[in-house]
PDB file of C-alpha atoms in Angstrom:
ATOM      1  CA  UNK A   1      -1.877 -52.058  31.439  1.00 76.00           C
ATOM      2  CA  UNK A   2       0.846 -53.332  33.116  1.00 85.00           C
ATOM      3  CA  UNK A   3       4.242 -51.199  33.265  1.00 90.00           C
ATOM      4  CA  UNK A   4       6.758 -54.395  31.987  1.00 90.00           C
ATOM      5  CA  UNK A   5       3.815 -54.857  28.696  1.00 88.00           C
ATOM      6  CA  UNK A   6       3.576 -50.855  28.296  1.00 90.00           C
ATOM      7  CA  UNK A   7       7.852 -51.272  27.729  1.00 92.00           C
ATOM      8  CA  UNK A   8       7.629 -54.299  26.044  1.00 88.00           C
ATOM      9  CA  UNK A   9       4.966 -52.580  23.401  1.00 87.00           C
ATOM     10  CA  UNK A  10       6.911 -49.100  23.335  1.00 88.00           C
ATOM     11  CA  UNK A  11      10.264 -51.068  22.538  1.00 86.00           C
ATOM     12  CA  UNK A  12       8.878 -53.119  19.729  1.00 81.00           C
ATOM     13  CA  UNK A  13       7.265 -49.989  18.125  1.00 80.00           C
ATOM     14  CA  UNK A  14      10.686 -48.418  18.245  1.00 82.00           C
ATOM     15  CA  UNK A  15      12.170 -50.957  15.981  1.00 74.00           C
ATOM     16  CA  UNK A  16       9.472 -50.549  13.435  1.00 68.00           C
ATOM     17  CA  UNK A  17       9.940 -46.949  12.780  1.00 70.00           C
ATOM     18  CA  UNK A  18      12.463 -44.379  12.547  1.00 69.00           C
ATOM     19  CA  UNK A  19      10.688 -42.380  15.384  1.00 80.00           C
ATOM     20  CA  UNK A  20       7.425 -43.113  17.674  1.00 86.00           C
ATOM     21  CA  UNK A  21       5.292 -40.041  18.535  1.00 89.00           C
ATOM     22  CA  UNK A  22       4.590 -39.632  22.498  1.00 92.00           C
ATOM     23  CA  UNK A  23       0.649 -40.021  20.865  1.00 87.00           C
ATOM     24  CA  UNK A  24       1.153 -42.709  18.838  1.00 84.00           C
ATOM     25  CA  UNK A  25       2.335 -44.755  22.262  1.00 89.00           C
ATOM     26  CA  UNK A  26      -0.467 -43.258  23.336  1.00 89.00           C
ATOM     27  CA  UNK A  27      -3.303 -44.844  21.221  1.00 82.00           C
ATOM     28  CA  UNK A  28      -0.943 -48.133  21.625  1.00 82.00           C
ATOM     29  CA  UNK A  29      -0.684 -48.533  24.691  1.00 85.00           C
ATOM     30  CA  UNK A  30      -4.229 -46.784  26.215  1.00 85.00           C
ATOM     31  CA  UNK A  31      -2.205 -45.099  28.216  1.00 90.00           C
ATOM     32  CA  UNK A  32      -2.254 -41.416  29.564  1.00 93.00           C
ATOM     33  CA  UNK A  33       0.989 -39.011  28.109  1.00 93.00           C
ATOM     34  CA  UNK A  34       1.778 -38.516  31.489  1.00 94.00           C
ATOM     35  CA  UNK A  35       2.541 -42.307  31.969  1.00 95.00           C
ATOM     36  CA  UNK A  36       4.167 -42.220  28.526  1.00 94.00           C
ATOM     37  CA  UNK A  37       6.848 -39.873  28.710  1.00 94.00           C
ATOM     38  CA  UNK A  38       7.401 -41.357  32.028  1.00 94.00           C
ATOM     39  CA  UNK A  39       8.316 -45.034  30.195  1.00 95.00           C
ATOM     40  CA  UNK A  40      10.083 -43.379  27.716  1.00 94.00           C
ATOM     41  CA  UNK A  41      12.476 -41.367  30.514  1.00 95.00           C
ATOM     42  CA  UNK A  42      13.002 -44.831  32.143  1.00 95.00           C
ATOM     43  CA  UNK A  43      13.849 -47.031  28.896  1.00 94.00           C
ATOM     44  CA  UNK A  44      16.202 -43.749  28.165  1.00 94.00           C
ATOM     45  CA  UNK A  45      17.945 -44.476  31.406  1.00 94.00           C
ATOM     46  CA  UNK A  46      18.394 -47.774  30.244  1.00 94.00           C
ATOM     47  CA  UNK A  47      19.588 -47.444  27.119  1.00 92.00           C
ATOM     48  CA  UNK A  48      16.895 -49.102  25.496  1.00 92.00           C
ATOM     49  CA  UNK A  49      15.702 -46.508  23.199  1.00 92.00           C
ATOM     50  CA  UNK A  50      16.459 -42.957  22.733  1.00 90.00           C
ATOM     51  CA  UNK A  51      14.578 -39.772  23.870  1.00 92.00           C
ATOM     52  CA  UNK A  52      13.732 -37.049  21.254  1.00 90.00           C
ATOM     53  CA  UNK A  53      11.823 -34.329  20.888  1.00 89.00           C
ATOM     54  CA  UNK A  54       8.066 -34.888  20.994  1.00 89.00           C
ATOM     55  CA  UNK A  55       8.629 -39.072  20.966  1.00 91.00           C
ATOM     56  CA  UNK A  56      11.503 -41.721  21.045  1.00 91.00           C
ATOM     57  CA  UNK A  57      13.425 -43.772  18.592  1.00 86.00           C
ATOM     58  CA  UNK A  58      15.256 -46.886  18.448  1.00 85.00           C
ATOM     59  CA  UNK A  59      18.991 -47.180  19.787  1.00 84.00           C
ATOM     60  CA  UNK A  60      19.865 -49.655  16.574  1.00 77.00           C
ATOM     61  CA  UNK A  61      17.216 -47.877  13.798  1.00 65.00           C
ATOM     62  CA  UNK A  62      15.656 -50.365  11.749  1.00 57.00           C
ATOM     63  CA  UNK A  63      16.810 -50.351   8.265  1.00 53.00           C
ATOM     64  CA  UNK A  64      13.402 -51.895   6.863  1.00 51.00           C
ATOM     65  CA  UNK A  65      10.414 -49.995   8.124  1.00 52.00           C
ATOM     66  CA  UNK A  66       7.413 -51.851   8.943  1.00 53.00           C
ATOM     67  CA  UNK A  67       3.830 -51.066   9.264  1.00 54.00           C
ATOM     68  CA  UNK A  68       1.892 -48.938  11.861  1.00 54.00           C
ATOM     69  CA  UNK A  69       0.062 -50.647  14.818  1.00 54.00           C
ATOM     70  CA  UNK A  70       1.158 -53.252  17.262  1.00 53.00           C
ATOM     71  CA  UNK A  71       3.013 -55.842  16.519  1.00 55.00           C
ATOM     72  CA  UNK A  72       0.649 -59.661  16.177  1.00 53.00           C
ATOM     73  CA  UNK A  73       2.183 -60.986  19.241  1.00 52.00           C
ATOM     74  CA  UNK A  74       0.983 -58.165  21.354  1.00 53.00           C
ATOM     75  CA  UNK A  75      -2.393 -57.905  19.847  1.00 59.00           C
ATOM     76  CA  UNK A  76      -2.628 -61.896  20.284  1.00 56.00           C
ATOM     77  CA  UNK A  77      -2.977 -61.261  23.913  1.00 55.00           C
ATOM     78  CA  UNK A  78      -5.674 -58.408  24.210  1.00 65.00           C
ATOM     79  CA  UNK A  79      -9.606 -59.470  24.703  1.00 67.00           C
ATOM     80  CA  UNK A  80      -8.687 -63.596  23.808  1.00 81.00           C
ATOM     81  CA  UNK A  81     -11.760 -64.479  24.902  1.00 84.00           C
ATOM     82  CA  UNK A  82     -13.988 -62.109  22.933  1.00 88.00           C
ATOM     83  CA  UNK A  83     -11.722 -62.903  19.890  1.00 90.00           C
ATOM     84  CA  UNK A  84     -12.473 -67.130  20.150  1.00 92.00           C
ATOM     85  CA  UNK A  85     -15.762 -65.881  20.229  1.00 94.00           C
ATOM     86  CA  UNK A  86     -15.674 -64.067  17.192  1.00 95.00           C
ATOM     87  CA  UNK A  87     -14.200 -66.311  15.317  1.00 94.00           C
ATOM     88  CA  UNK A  88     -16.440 -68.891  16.236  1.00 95.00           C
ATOM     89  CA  UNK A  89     -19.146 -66.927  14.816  1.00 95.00           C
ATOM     90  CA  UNK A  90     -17.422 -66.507  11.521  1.00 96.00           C
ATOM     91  CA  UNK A  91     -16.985 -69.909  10.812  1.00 95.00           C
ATOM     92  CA  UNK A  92     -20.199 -71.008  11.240  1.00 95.00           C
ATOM     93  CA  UNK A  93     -20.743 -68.577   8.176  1.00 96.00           C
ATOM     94  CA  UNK A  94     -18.663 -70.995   6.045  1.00 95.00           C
ATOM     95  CA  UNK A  95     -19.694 -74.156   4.364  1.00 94.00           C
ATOM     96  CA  UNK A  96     -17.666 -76.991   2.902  1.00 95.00           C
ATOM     97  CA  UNK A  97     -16.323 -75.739  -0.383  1.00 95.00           C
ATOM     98  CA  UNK A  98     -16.543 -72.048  -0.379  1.00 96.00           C
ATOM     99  CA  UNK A  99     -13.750 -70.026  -1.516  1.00 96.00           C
ATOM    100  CA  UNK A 100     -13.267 -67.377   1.175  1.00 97.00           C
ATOM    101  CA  UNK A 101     -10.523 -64.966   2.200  1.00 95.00           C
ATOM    102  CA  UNK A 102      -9.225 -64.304   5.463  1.00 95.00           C
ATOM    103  CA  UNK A 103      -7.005 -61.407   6.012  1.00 90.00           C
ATOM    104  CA  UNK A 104      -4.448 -61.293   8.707  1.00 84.00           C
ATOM    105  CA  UNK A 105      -4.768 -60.262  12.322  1.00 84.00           C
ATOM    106  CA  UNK A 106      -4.916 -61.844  15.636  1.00 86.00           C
ATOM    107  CA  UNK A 107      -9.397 -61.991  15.397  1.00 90.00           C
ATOM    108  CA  UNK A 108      -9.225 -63.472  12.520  1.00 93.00           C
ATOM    109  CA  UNK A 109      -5.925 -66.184  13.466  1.00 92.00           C
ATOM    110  CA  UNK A 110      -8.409 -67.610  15.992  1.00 94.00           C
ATOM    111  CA  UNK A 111     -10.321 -68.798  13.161  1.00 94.00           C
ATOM    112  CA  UNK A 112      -8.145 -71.752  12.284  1.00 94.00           C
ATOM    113  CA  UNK A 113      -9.140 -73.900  14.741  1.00 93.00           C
ATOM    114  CA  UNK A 114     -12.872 -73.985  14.268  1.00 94.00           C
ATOM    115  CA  UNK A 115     -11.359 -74.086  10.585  1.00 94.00           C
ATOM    116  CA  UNK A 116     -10.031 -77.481  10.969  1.00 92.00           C
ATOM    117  CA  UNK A 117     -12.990 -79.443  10.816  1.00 92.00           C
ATOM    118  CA  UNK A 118     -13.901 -77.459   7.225  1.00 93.00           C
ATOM    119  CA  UNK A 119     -13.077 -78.175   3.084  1.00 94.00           C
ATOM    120  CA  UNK A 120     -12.968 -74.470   2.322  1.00 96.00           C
ATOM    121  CA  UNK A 121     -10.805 -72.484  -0.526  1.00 95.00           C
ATOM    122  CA  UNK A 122      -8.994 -70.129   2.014  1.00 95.00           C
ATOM    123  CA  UNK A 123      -7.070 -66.978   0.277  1.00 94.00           C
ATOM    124  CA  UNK A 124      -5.212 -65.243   2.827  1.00 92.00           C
ATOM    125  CA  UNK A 125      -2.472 -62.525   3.272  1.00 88.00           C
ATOM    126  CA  UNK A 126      -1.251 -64.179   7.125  1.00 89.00           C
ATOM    127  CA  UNK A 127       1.371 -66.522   7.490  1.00 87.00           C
ATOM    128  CA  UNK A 128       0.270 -67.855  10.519  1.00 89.00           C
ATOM    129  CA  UNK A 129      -3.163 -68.524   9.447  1.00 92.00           C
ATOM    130  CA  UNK A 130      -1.528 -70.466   6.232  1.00 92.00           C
ATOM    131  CA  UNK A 131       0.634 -72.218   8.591  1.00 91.00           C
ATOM    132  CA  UNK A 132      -1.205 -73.697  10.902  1.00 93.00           C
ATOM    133  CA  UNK A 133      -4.414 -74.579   8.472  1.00 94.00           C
ATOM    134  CA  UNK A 134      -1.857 -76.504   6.067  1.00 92.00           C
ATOM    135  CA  UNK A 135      -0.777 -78.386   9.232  1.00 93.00           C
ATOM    136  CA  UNK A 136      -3.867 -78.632  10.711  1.00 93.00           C
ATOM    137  CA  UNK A 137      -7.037 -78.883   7.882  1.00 92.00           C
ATOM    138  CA  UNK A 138      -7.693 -80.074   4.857  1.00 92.00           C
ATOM    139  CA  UNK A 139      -8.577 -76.402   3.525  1.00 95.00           C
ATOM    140  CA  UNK A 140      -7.221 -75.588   0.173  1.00 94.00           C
ATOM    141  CA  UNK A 141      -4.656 -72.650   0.787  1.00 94.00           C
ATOM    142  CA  UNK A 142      -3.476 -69.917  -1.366  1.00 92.00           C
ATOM    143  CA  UNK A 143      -1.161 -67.284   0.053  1.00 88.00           C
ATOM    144  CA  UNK A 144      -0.765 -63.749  -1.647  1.00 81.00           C
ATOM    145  CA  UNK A 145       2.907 -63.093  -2.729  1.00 77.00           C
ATOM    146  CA  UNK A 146       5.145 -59.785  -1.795  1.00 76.00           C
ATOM    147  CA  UNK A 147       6.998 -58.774   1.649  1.00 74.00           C
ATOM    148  CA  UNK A 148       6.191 -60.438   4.886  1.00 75.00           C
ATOM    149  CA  UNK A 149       5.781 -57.767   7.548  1.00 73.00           C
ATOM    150  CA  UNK A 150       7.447 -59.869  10.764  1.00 65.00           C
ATOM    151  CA  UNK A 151       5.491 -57.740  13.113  1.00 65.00           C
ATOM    152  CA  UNK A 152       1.840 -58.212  12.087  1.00 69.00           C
ATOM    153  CA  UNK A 153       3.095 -61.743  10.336  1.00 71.00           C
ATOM    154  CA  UNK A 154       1.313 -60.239   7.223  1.00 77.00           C
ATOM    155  CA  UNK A 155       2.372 -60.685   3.506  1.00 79.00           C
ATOM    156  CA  UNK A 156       1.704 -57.332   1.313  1.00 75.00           C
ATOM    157  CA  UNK A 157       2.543 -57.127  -2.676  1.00 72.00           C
ATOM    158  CA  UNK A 158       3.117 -53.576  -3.759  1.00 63.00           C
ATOM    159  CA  UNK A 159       2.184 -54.521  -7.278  1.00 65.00           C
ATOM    160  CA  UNK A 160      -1.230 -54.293  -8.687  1.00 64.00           C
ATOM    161  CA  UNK A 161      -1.056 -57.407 -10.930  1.00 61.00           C
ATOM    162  CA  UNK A 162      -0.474 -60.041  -8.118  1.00 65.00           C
ATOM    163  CA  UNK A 163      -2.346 -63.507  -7.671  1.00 70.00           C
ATOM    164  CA  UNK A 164      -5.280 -61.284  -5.637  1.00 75.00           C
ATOM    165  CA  UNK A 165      -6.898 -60.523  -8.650  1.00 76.00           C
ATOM    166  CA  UNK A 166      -7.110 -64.087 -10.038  1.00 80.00           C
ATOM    167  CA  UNK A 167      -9.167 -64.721  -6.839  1.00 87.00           C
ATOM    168  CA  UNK A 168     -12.669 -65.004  -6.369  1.00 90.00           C
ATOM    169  CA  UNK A 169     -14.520 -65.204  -2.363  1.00 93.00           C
ATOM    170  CA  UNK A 170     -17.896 -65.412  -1.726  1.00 95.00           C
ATOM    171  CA  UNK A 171     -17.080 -63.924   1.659  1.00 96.00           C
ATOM    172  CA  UNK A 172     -14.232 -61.598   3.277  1.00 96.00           C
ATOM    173  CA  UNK A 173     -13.043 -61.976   6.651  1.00 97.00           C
ATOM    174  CA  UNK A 174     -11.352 -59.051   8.132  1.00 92.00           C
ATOM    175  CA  UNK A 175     -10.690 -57.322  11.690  1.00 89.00           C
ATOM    176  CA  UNK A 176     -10.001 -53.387  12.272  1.00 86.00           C
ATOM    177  CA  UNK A 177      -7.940 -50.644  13.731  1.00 83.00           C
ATOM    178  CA  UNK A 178     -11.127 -48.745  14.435  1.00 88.00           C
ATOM    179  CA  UNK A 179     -14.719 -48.872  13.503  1.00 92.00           C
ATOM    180  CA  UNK A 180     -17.043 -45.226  13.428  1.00 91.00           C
ATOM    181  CA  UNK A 181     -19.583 -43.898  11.123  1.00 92.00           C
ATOM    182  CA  UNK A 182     -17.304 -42.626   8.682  1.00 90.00           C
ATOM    183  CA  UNK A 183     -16.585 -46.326   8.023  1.00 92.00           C
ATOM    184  CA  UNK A 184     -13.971 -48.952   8.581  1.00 92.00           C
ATOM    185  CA  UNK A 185     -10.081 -47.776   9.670  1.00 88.00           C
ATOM    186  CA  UNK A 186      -6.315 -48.519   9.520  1.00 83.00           C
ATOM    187  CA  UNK A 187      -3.668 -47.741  10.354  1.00 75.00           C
ATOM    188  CA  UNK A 188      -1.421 -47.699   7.471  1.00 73.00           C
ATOM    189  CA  UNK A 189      -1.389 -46.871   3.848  1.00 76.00           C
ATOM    190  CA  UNK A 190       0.340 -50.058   3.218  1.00 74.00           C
ATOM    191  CA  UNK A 191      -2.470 -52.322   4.559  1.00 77.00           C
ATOM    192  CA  UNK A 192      -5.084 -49.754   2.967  1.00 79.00           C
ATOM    193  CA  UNK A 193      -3.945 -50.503  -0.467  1.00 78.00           C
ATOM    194  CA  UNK A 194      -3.607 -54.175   0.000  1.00 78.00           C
ATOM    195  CA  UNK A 195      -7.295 -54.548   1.631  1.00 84.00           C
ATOM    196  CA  UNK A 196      -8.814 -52.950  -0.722  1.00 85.00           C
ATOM    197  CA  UNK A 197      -7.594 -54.999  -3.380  1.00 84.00           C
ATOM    198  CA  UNK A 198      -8.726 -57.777  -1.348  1.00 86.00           C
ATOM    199  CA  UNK A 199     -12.307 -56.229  -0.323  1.00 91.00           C
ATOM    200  CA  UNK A 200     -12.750 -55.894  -4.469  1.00 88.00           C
ATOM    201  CA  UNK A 201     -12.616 -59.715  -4.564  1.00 90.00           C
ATOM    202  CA  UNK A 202     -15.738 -60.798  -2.646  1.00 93.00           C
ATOM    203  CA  UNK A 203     -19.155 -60.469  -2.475  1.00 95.00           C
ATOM    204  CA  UNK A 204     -19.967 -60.093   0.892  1.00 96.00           C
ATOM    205  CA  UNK A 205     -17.353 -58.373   3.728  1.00 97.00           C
ATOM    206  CA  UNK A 206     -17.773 -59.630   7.314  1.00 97.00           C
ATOM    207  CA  UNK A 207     -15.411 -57.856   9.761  1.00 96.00           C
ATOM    208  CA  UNK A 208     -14.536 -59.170  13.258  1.00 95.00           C
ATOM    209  CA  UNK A 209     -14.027 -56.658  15.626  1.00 92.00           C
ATOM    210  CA  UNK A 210     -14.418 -56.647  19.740  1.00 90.00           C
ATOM    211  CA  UNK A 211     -16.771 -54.018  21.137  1.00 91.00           C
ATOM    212  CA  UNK A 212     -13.884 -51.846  22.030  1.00 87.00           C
ATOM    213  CA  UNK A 213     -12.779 -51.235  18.108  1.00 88.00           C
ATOM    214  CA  UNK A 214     -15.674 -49.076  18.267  1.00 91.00           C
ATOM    215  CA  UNK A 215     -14.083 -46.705  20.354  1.00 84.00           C
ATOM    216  CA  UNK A 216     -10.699 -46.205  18.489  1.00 81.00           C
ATOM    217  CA  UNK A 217     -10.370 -43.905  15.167  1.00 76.00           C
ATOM    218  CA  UNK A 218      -7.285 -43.772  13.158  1.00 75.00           C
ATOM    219  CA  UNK A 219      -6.731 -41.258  10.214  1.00 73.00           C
ATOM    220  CA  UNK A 220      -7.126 -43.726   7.743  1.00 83.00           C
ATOM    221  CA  UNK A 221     -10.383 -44.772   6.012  1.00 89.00           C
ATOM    222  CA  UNK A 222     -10.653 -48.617   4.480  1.00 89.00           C
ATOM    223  CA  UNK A 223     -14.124 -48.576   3.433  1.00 91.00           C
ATOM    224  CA  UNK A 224     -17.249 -46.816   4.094  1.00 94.00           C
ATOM    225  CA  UNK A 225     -19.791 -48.750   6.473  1.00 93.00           C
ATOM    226  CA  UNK A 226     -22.018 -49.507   3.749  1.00 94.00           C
ATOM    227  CA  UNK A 227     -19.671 -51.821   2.361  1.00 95.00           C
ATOM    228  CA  UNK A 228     -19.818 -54.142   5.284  1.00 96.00           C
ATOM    229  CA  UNK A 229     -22.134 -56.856   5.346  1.00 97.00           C
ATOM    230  CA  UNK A 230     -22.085 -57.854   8.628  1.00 97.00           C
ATOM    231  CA  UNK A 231     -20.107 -57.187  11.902  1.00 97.00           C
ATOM    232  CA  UNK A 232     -19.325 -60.285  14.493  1.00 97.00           C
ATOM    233  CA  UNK A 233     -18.470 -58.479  18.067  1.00 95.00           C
ATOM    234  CA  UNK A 234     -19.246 -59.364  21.777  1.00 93.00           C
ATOM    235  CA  UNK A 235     -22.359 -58.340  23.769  1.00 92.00           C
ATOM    236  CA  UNK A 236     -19.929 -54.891  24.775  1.00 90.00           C
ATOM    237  CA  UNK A 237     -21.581 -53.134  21.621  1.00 93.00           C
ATOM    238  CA  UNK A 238     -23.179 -49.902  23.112  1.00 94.00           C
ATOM    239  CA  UNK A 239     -26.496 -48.858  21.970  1.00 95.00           C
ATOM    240  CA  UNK A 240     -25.187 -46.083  19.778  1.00 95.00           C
ATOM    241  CA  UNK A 241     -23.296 -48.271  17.614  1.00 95.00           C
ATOM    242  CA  UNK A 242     -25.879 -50.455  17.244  1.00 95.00           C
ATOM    243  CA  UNK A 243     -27.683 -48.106  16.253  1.00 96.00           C
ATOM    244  CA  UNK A 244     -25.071 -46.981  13.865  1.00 95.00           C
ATOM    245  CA  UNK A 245     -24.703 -50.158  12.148  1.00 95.00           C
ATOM    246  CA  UNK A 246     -28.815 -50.394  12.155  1.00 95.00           C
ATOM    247  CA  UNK A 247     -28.704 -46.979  10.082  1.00 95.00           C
ATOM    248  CA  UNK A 248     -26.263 -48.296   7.776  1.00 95.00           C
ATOM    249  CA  UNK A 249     -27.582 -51.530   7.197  1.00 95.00           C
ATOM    250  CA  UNK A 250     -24.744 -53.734   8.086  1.00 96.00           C
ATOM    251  CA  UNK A 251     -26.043 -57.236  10.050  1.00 96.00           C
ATOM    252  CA  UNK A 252     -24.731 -57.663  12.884  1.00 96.00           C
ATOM    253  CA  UNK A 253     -23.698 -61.218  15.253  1.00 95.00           C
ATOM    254  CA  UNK A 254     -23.796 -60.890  18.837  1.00 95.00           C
ATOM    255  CA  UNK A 255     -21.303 -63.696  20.372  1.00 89.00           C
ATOM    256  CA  UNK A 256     -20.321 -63.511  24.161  1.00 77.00           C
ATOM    257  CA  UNK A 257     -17.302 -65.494  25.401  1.00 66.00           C
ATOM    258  CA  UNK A 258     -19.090 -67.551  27.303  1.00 57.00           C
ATOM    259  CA  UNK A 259     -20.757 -68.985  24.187  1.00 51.00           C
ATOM    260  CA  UNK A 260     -24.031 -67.727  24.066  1.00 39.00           C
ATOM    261  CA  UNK A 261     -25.162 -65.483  21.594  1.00 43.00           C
ATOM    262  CA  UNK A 262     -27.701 -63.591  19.420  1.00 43.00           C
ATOM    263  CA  UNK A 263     -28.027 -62.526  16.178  1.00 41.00           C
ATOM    264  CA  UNK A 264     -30.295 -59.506  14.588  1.00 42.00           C
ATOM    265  CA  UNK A 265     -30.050 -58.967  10.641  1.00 40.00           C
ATOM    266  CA  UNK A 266     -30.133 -55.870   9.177  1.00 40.00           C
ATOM    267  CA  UNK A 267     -31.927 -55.561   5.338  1.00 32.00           C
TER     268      UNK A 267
END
């Protein structure tokens, strides 16, 4: 990763929490420490952020903190290709008239334009996915009230009783922080609660994810593998988590960028 998008990333994780760890720009930026604490001496010089102990913090704190992770505009630019893919994938999956629900993320965004040519009931938590499929479809949208999150463009309700519940999907769409055999993770408690609410709404849960979310972890558990139906990813998979998945019984949808693909099920 370039130094100007390893600043760029550090800086915006700055303003979403009090302090960022040295590690936690780590797993952001795939980066060594070494390279870290370098950035974070130079952006000191600079009076961009401000050096402490084991991490860095923002020169003007923000006074609303937002959620772990990077921010939706970074994300939007990491493995494009593999995401249109993806998403490609997952839409196929729908038919005219199914209620589904599409939670936010940059995988899952890319699924509005395939989208377009559907007559689906779309649920979703992403205000950029609403946006641009009541602009662009004729897909009935419902959005999920409580506190958009300007970084991940995400909308999360801290109450239980919200319009979630009054929801029905015959499918989920979702991406990850990290996929493993422990299950499906996040990085936040925040988006935790609110998926889960979500997950409880549909039948069948079909997670995007690019062959490299198999190699992150986060501390944070969403859901146990078994609870996936199937996994869309590019042809990066390695033969362990295939393997993995196989064990588990998830299904799982091969889809290069190129466009070719192949798909084995899983009973």
């Amino acid at each position: 990763m370039h130094e100007t998008e390893r600043h760029r990333i550090i800086l915006s994780a700055v303003q979403e929490k009090p302090v960022v760890t040295v590690q936690e720009m780590v797993e952001l930026t795939a980066s060594s420490e070494a390279t870290i604490r370098r950035d974070i001496a130079t952006l000191h010089v600079q009076k961009k952020l401000r050096r402490v102990r084991g991490g860095a913090e923002s020169v003007n704190p923000p006074q609303f903190v937002g959620l772990a992770g990077r921010p939706f505009s970074v994300n939007e630019s990491i493995n494009t290709a593999q995401k249109r893919a993806i998403a490609l994938k997952a839409v196929e999956l729908c038919q005219d008239g199914d209620p589904i629900i599409i939670n936010g993320g940059t995988t899952t965004f890319q699924m509005v334009h395939p989208l377009a040519s559907k007559r689906c009931q779309v649920f979703t938590n992403s205000f950029p996915i609403a946006e641009h499929l009541l602009k662009h479809s004729k897909n009935t949208i419902m959005l999920s009230g409580g506190v958009i999150y300007r970084e991940q463009n995400i909308i999360l309700s801290p109450f239980d009783n919200d319009v979630t519940r009054n929801f029905y999907a015959k499918r989920m769409f979702m991406g990850a922080q990290g996929l493993g055999h422990l299950g499906l993770m996040e990085a936040d408690p925040l988006l935790i609660q609110a998926e889960q609410k979500l997950i409880d709404q549909a039948d069948e849960l079909v997670v995007l994810a690019d062959s490299s979310k198999f190699k992150k972890r986060s501390s944070l558990i969403l859901c146990r593998l078994e609870r996936i139906t199937t996994i869309i990813t590019d042809n990066g998979i390695r033969d362990e988590d295939r393997l993995m998945l196989e064990n588990a019984g998830v299904g799982l949808v091969i889809a290069d960028k190129a466009g070719s693909e192949k798909t084995a099920s899983v009973a």
